[in-house]
CSV table of C-alpha atoms in Angstrom, one decimal:
chain,number,residue,atom,x,y,z
A,1,MET,CA,79.5,88.4,55.6
A,2,LYS,CA,80.9,85.4,56.6
A,3,ARG,CA,84.2,86.3,55.3
A,4,ARG,CA,84.2,90.4,56.8
A,5,THR,CA,83.8,88.8,60.6
A,6,MET,CA,86.4,86.4,60.0
A,7,VAL,CA,89.3,88.9,59.1
A,8,TYR,CA,88.2,91.0,61.6
A,9,GLY,CA,87.1,88.0,64.5
A,10,GLY,CA,91.7,87.4,62.7
A,11,VAL,CA,92.7,90.7,63.0
A,12,ALA,CA,91.3,91.4,66.7
A,13,ALA,CA,93.0,87.8,68.2
A,14,ALA,CA,96.1,89.2,66.3
A,15,ALA,CA,95.7,92.6,68.1
A,16,GLY,CA,95.2,90.7,71.5
A,17,LEU,CA,98.8,88.5,71.5
A,18,ALA,CA,100.3,91.4,70.1
A,19,GLY,CA,99.1,93.3,73.5
A,20,ALA,CA,100.1,90.2,75.7
A,21,GLY,CA,103.4,89.7,74.0
A,22,VAL,CA,104.0,93.4,74.9
A,23,ALA,CA,103.0,92.9,78.2
A,24,TRP,CA,104.9,89.7,79.1
A,25,TRP,CA,107.6,91.4,78.2
A,26,LYS,CA,107.3,95.2,79.8
A,27,SER,CA,106.3,92.6,82.8
A,28,ARG,CA,110.0,91.4,82.1
A,29,ALA,CA,111.2,94.5,82.3
A,30,SER,CA,109.5,95.5,85.8
A,31,ALA,CA,110.3,91.2,87.2
A,32,ALA,CA,113.7,92.0,87.3
A,33,GLN,CA,113.5,95.2,90.3
A,34,MET,CA,112.4,92.4,92.2
A,35,PRO,CA,114.3,89.3,92.6
A,36,GLN,CA,115.3,90.0,96.4
A,37,LEU,CA,111.4,90.6,97.3
A,38,ALA,CA,110.7,87.8,95.3
A,39,SER,CA,113.5,85.6,97.4
A,40,GLN,CA,111.3,86.5,100.3
A,41,ALA,CA,108.1,85.4,99.8
A,42,GLY,CA,107.0,83.8,103.4
A,43,PRO,CA,104.2,82.7,105.1
A,44,PRO,CA,100.9,84.5,103.8
A,45,LEU,CA,100.1,85.2,107.9
A,46,ALA,CA,103.4,84.6,110.0
A,47,ALA,CA,106.3,85.5,108.9
A,48,ASP,CA,109.5,85.6,110.7
A,49,ALA,CA,110.6,89.5,111.5
A,50,GLY,CA,114.3,89.3,109.6
A,51,ASP,CA,112.0,88.2,106.5
A,52,ASP,CA,109.6,90.5,107.2
A,53,ALA,CA,112.5,93.5,107.7
A,54,GLU,CA,114.0,92.6,104.1
A,55,VAL,CA,110.6,92.2,102.1
A,56,ALA,CA,109.6,95.7,103.9
A,57,LYS,CA,113.2,97.1,102.7
A,58,ALA,CA,113.2,95.8,99.3
A,59,PHE,CA,109.1,96.8,99.1
A,60,TRP,CA,110.4,101.2,99.6
A,61,ALA,CA,112.9,100.5,97.0
A,62,LEU,CA,110.2,99.9,94.2
A,63,ALA,CA,108.7,102.8,91.8
A,64,PHE,CA,106.8,102.3,89.8
A,65,ASP,CA,104.9,104.3,86.8
A,66,THR,CA,101.7,105.4,87.5
A,67,PRO,CA,98.6,106.0,84.7
A,68,ASP,CA,99.8,109.0,83.8
A,69,GLY,CA,103.4,107.9,83.2
A,70,LYS,CA,104.6,109.4,86.3
A,71,LYS,CA,106.8,107.7,88.7
A,72,LEU,CA,105.3,106.5,92.0
A,73,ALA,CA,108.4,106.0,94.4
A,74,MET,CA,107.1,103.4,97.9
A,75,SER,CA,110.0,105.7,99.5
A,76,SER,CA,108.1,108.5,99.5
A,77,PHE,CA,105.2,107.1,101.4
A,78,GLN,CA,107.6,106.6,104.3
A,79,GLY,CA,107.2,108.1,107.4
A,80,LYS,CA,103.2,107.5,107.6
A,81,PRO,CA,101.1,104.0,108.2
A,82,LEU,CA,100.7,102.7,104.1
A,83,LEU,CA,97.7,100.4,102.9
A,84,VAL,CA,99.2,99.1,100.0
A,85,ASN,CA,96.1,97.6,98.2
A,86,PHE,CA,96.9,95.4,94.6
A,87,TRP,CA,93.6,94.6,92.5
A,88,ALA,CA,92.8,94.6,88.5
A,89,THR,CA,90.7,95.8,85.9
A,90,TRP,CA,89.2,91.7,86.1
A,91,CYS,CA,87.9,91.1,89.5
A,92,PRO,CA,84.8,91.7,90.5
A,93,PRO,CA,85.7,91.8,94.9
A,94,CYS,CA,88.6,94.6,94.0
A,95,ILE,CA,86.5,96.4,91.6
A,96,GLU,CA,83.6,96.4,94.4
A,97,GLU,CA,86.4,97.5,97.3
A,98,LEU,CA,88.2,100.0,95.8
A,99,PRO,CA,85.2,102.4,96.9
A,100,LEU,CA,85.8,101.3,100.4
A,101,LEU,CA,89.0,102.3,99.9
A,102,ASP,CA,88.8,105.6,99.0
A,103,TYR,CA,86.5,107.0,101.5
A,104,PHE,CA,89.2,105.4,103.8
A,105,TYR,CA,91.8,107.3,101.8
A,106,GLN,CA,90.0,110.6,102.3
A,107,GLU,CA,88.7,110.2,105.7
A,108,ASN,CA,92.0,109.1,107.0
A,109,LYS,CA,94.6,111.1,104.6
A,110,GLY,CA,94.3,114.3,108.2
A,111,LYS,CA,95.0,111.1,110.1
A,112,SER,CA,98.4,110.8,107.7
A,113,TRP,CA,97.3,107.8,106.5
A,114,GLN,CA,97.9,106.5,103.2
A,115,VAL,CA,97.0,104.3,100.3
A,116,VAL,CA,98.4,103.2,97.0
A,117,GLY,CA,96.5,101.3,94.6
A,118,LEU,CA,98.9,98.6,92.6
A,119,ALA,CA,97.1,97.6,89.2
A,120,VAL,CA,98.1,94.3,88.5
A,121,ASP,CA,96.5,94.8,84.9
A,122,GLN,CA,97.2,96.3,81.9
A,123,PRO,CA,98.3,99.5,82.0
A,124,SER,CA,95.7,100.7,79.1
A,125,ALA,CA,92.6,99.1,81.0
A,126,VAL,CA,93.6,100.6,84.1
A,127,ARG,CA,93.8,103.9,82.2
A,128,THR,CA,90.3,103.0,80.8
A,129,TRP,CA,88.5,102.5,84.1
A,130,LEU,CA,89.9,105.4,86.0
A,131,GLN,CA,88.9,107.6,83.4
A,132,THR,CA,84.9,106.5,84.4
A,133,ARG,CA,85.8,105.7,88.7
A,134,PRO,CA,88.4,107.8,89.1
A,135,LEU,CA,90.5,107.1,92.8
A,136,ASN,CA,91.2,110.0,94.7
A,137,PHE,CA,94.6,107.8,96.4
A,138,PRO,CA,97.5,107.4,93.8
A,139,VAL,CA,97.6,104.2,91.6
A,140,GLY,CA,100.6,102.5,89.9
A,141,MET,CA,100.7,100.0,87.3
A,142,ALA,CA,102.9,97.0,88.8
A,143,GLY,CA,101.3,95.2,85.6
A,144,LEU,CA,101.7,90.9,85.5
A,145,SER,CA,104.8,91.2,87.8
A,146,GLY,CA,102.2,92.5,90.9
A,147,THR,CA,101.3,89.1,91.7
A,148,GLU,CA,105.4,87.9,92.0
A,149,LEU,CA,105.4,91.3,94.7
A,150,SER,CA,102.1,90.9,96.1
A,151,LYS,CA,103.6,87.5,96.6
A,152,SER,CA,106.7,88.1,97.5
A,153,LEU,CA,104.8,90.0,101.0
A,154,GLY,CA,102.6,86.8,101.5
A,155,ASN,CA,100.2,86.7,99.1
A,156,LEU,CA,101.5,83.1,98.4
A,157,GLN,CA,98.1,82.2,96.0
A,158,GLY,CA,98.4,85.3,94.7
A,159,GLY,CA,94.9,86.0,94.2
A,160,LEU,CA,92.8,88.8,94.2
A,161,PRO,CA,92.1,91.2,96.1
A,162,PHE,CA,95.4,91.5,98.7
A,163,THR,CA,96.3,94.2,101.5
A,164,VAL,CA,99.7,94.7,103.1
A,165,VAL,CA,99.7,97.5,105.6
A,166,PHE,CA,103.3,99.0,106.7
A,167,ASP,CA,103.1,101.2,110.3
A,168,ALA,CA,104.5,104.3,110.4
A,169,ALA,CA,108.1,103.5,110.4
A,170,GLY,CA,107.6,100.5,107.5
A,171,LYS,CA,107.5,97.4,109.5
A,172,LEU,CA,104.8,95.3,107.6
A,173,ARG,CA,101.9,94.7,110.3
A,174,GLU,CA,98.8,93.2,108.5
A,175,ARG,CA,98.1,91.4,104.8
A,176,LYS,CA,94.5,90.6,104.0
A,177,ILE,CA,93.8,88.3,101.6
A,178,GLY,CA,90.1,88.9,99.9
A,179,LYS,CA,87.7,92.1,100.0
A,180,ILE,CA,88.6,94.1,103.1
A,181,LEU,CA,86.0,94.9,105.8
A,182,PRO,CA,85.2,98.4,107.3
A,183,GLU,CA,86.0,96.4,110.5
A,184,GLU,CA,89.3,96.0,109.6
A,185,LEU,CA,90.3,98.9,108.6
A,186,ALA,CA,89.0,100.6,112.1
A,187,LYS,CA,91.2,98.0,113.7
A,188,TRP,CA,94.0,99.3,111.2
A,189,VAL,CA,93.1,102.8,111.4
A,190,GLN,CA,93.8,102.3,115.4
A,191,MET,CA,97.5,100.9,114.9
A,192,LYS,CA,100.4,102.8,116.1
């Protein structure tokens, strides 16, 4: 019995290492999309307007895979206010705020508001999680390189959840590290 447990443990460890290696390899490929973003990182709440413009321009040029393998181009969201939330399945505050963001999306999509979730996680974990708790807004697979993207948008600590808000003109207007509060959403929805 002990030998069987050790063999299963060894197989599980090898599978885990293989999965981590594949994720690392994929994140390197995604990171190649973001060198300009990473070089434009500014302070979390008070970046220079020129830096924000360059970061926003680079952000709108990105595209992510969706959980079902399609492409999610950020440029397709230009022209309307956009809330972008960085989250992960292993992040309790992220999971706690997703129903609020989903409700916000459903209530405000008729008012031209858009929401995109960027999962900073393993694609398989995101797919599994979404099967049991589907979201109404689009989700992009940012993978491990999502941390660098969030840093370029002002999340210098790389913590999750992290949210940014772009106005209809594509300008980066708000940054929030930590769980979103309903009062913040109410304030943001008034943004012109």
